[in-house]
mmCIF file of C-alpha atoms in Angstrom:
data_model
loop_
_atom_site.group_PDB
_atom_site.id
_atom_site.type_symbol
_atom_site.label_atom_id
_atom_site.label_comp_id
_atom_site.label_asym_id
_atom_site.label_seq_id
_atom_site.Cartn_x
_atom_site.Cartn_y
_atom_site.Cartn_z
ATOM 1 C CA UNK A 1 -35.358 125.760 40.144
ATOM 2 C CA UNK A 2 -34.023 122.856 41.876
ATOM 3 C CA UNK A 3 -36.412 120.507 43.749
ATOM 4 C CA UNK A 4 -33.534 120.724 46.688
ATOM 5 C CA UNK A 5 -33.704 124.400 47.174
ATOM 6 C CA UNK A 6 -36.983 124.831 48.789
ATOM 7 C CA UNK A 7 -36.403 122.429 51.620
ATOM 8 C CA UNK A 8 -36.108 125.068 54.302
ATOM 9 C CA UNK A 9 -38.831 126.978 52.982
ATOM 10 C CA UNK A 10 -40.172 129.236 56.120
ATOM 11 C CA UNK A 11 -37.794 128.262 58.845
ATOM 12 C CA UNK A 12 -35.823 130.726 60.586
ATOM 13 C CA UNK A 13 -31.940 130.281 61.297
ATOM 14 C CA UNK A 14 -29.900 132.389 63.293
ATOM 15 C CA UNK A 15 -26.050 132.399 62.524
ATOM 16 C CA UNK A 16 -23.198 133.510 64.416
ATOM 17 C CA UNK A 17 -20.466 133.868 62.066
ATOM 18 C CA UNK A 18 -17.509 136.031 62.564
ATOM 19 C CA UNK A 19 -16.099 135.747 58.970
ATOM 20 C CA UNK A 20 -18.325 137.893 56.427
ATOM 21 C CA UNK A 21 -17.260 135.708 53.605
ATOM 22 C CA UNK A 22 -18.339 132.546 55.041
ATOM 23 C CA UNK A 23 -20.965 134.096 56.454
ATOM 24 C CA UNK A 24 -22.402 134.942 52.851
ATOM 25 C CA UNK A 25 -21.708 131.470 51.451
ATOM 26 C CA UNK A 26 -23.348 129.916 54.290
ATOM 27 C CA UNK A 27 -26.679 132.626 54.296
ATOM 28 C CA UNK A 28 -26.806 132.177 50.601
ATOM 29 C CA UNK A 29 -27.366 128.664 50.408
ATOM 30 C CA UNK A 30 -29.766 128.456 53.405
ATOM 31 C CA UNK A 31 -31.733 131.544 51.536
ATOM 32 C CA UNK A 32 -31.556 129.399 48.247
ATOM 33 C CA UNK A 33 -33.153 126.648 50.249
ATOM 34 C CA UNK A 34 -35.791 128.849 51.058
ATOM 35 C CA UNK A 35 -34.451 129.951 55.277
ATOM 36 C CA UNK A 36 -34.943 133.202 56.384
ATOM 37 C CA UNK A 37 -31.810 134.146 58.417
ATOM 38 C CA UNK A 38 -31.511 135.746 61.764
ATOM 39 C CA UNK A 39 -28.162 137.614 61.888
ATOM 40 C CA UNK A 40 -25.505 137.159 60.936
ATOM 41 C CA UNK A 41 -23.718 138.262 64.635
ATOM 42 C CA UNK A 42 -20.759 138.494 64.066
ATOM 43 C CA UNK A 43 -19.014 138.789 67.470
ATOM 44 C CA UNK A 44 -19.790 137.567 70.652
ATOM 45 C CA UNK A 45 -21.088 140.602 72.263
ATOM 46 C CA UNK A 46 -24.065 140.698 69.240
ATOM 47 C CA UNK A 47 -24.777 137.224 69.442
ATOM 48 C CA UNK A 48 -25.343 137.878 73.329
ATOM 49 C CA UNK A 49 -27.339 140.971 72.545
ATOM 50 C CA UNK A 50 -29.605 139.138 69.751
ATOM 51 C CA UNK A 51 -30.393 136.295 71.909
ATOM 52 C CA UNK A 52 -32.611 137.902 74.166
ATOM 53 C CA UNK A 53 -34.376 140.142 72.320
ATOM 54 C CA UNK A 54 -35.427 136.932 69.613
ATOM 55 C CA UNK A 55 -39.086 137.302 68.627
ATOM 56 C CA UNK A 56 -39.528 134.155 66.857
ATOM 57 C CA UNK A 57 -37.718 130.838 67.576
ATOM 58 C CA UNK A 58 -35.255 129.659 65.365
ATOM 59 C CA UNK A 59 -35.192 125.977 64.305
ATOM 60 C CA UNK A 60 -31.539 125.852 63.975
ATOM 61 C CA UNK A 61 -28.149 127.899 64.799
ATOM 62 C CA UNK A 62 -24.819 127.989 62.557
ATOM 63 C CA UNK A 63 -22.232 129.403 64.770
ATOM 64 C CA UNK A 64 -18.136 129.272 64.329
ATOM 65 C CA UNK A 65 -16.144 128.031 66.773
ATOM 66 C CA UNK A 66 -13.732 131.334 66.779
ATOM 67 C CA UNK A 67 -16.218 132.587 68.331
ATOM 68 C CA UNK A 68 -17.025 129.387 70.673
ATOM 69 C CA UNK A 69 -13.357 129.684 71.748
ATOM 70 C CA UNK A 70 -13.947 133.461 72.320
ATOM 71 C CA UNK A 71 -16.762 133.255 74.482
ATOM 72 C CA UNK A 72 -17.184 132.312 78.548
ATOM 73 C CA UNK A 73 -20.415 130.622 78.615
ATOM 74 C CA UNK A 74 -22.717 132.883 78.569
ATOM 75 C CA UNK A 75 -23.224 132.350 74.358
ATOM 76 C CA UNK A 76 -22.994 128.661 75.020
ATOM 77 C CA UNK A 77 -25.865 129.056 77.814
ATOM 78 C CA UNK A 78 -27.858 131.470 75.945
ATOM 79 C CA UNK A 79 -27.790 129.106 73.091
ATOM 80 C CA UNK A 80 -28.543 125.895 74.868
ATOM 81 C CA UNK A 81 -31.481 127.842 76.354
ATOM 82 C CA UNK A 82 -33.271 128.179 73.128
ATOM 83 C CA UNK A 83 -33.211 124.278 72.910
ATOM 84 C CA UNK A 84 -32.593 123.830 69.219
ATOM 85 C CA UNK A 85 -30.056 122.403 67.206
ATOM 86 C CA UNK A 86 -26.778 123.649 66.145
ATOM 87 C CA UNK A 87 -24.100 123.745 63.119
ATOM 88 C CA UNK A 88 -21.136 124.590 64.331
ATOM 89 C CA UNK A 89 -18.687 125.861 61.185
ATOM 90 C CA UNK A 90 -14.838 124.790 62.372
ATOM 91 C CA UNK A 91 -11.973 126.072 60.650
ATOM 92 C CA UNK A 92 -10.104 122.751 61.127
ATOM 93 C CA UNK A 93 -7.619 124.020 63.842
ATOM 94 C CA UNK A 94 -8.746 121.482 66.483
ATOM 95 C CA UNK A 95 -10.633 123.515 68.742
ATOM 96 C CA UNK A 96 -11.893 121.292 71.814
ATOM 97 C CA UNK A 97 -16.219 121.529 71.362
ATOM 98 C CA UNK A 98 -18.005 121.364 74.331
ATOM 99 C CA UNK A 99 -21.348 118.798 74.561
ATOM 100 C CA UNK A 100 -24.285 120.926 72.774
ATOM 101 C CA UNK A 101 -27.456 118.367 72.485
ATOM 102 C CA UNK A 102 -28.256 117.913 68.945
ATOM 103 C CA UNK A 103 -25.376 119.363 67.101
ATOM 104 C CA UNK A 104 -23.095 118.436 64.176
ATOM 105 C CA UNK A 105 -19.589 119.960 62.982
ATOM 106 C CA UNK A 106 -18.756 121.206 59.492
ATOM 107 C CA UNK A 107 -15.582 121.854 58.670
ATOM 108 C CA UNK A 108 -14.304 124.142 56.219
ATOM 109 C CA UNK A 109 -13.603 123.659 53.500
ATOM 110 C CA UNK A 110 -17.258 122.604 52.185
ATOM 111 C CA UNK A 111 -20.094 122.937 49.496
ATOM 112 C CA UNK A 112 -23.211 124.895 49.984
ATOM 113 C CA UNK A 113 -25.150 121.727 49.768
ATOM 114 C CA UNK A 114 -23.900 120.560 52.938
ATOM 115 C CA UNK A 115 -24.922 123.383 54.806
ATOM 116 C CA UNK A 116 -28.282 122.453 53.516
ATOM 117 C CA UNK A 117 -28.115 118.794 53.956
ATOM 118 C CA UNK A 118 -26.546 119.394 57.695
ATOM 119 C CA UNK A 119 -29.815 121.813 58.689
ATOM 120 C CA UNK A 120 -31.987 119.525 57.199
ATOM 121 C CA UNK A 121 -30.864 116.629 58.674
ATOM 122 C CA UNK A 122 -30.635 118.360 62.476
ATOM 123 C CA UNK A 123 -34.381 119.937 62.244
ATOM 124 C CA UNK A 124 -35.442 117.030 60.208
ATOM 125 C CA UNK A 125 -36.648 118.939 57.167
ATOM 126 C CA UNK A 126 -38.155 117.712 54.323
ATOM 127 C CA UNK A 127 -35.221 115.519 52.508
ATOM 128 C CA UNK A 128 -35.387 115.301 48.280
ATOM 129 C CA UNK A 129 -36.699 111.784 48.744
ATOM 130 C CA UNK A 130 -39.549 113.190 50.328
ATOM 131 C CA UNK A 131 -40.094 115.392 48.208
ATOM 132 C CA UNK A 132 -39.741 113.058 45.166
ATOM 133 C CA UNK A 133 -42.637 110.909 46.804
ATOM 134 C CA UNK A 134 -44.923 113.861 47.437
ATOM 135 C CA UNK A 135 -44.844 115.293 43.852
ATOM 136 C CA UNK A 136 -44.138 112.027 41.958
ATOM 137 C CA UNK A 137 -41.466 111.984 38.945
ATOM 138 C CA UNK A 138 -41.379 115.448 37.004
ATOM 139 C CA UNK A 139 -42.330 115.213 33.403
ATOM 140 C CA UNK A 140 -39.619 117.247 31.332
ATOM 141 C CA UNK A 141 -40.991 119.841 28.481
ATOM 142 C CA UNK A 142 -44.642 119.159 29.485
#
């Protein structure tokens, strides 16, 4: 096991993806890093729905800007409400982003890593030089 796939271990991350694939990719790699995803929504109207009825806070959102573009506000609102940071996933066609606090852009294509890497860096997770620190260099075939 990689010492970089555990650095989400425990944290909750809701994603609002409309495309399945890219919704898989994306879940895969946060669940290989040890996230526990909310989701995915995959159209506005169960993103709104979710939202509310949230037991646990999420420390992060991944959410694609189709679905930015598709909405009115009231994801946008609903979102900003929970106060947490957010991924969006762009699909390179320009769309305009409005000003979300604490929010970085991916655009497709990408690796799995840097959906990892992006999370960690927005919820300020535990990054492999940490880690390497903590547990000290690892001693191969003992």
């Amino acid at each position: 096991m990689k010492e970089s796939s555990k650095r989400l271990t425990g944290k909750l991350v809701l994603m609002i993806q409309d495309d399945g694939v890219l919704a898989d990719y994306i879940g895969a790699a946060l669940c290989d890093a040890g996230a526990y995803i909310i989701g995915p929504a995959r159209t506005v109207a169960e993103a709104r729905a979710l939202l509310p009825r949230l037991r646990n806070k999420p420390v992060a959102v991944v959410v694609s800007t189709k679905l930015f573009a598709a909405d009115d506000g009231a994801l946008r609102n609903g979102i900003g409400r929970l106060a947490i940071p957010v991924l969006i996933i762009g699909d390179g066609n320009g769309r305009p982003l409005l000003p979300l606090p604490r929010h970085d852009v991916l655009t497709v294509p990408f690796a799995s890593h840097q959906i990892v890497d992006r999370i960690c860096s927005l919820v300020g997770a535990v990054t492999i030089a940490q880690l390497r620190a903590r547990t000290g260099p690892v001693l191969q075939g003992h």
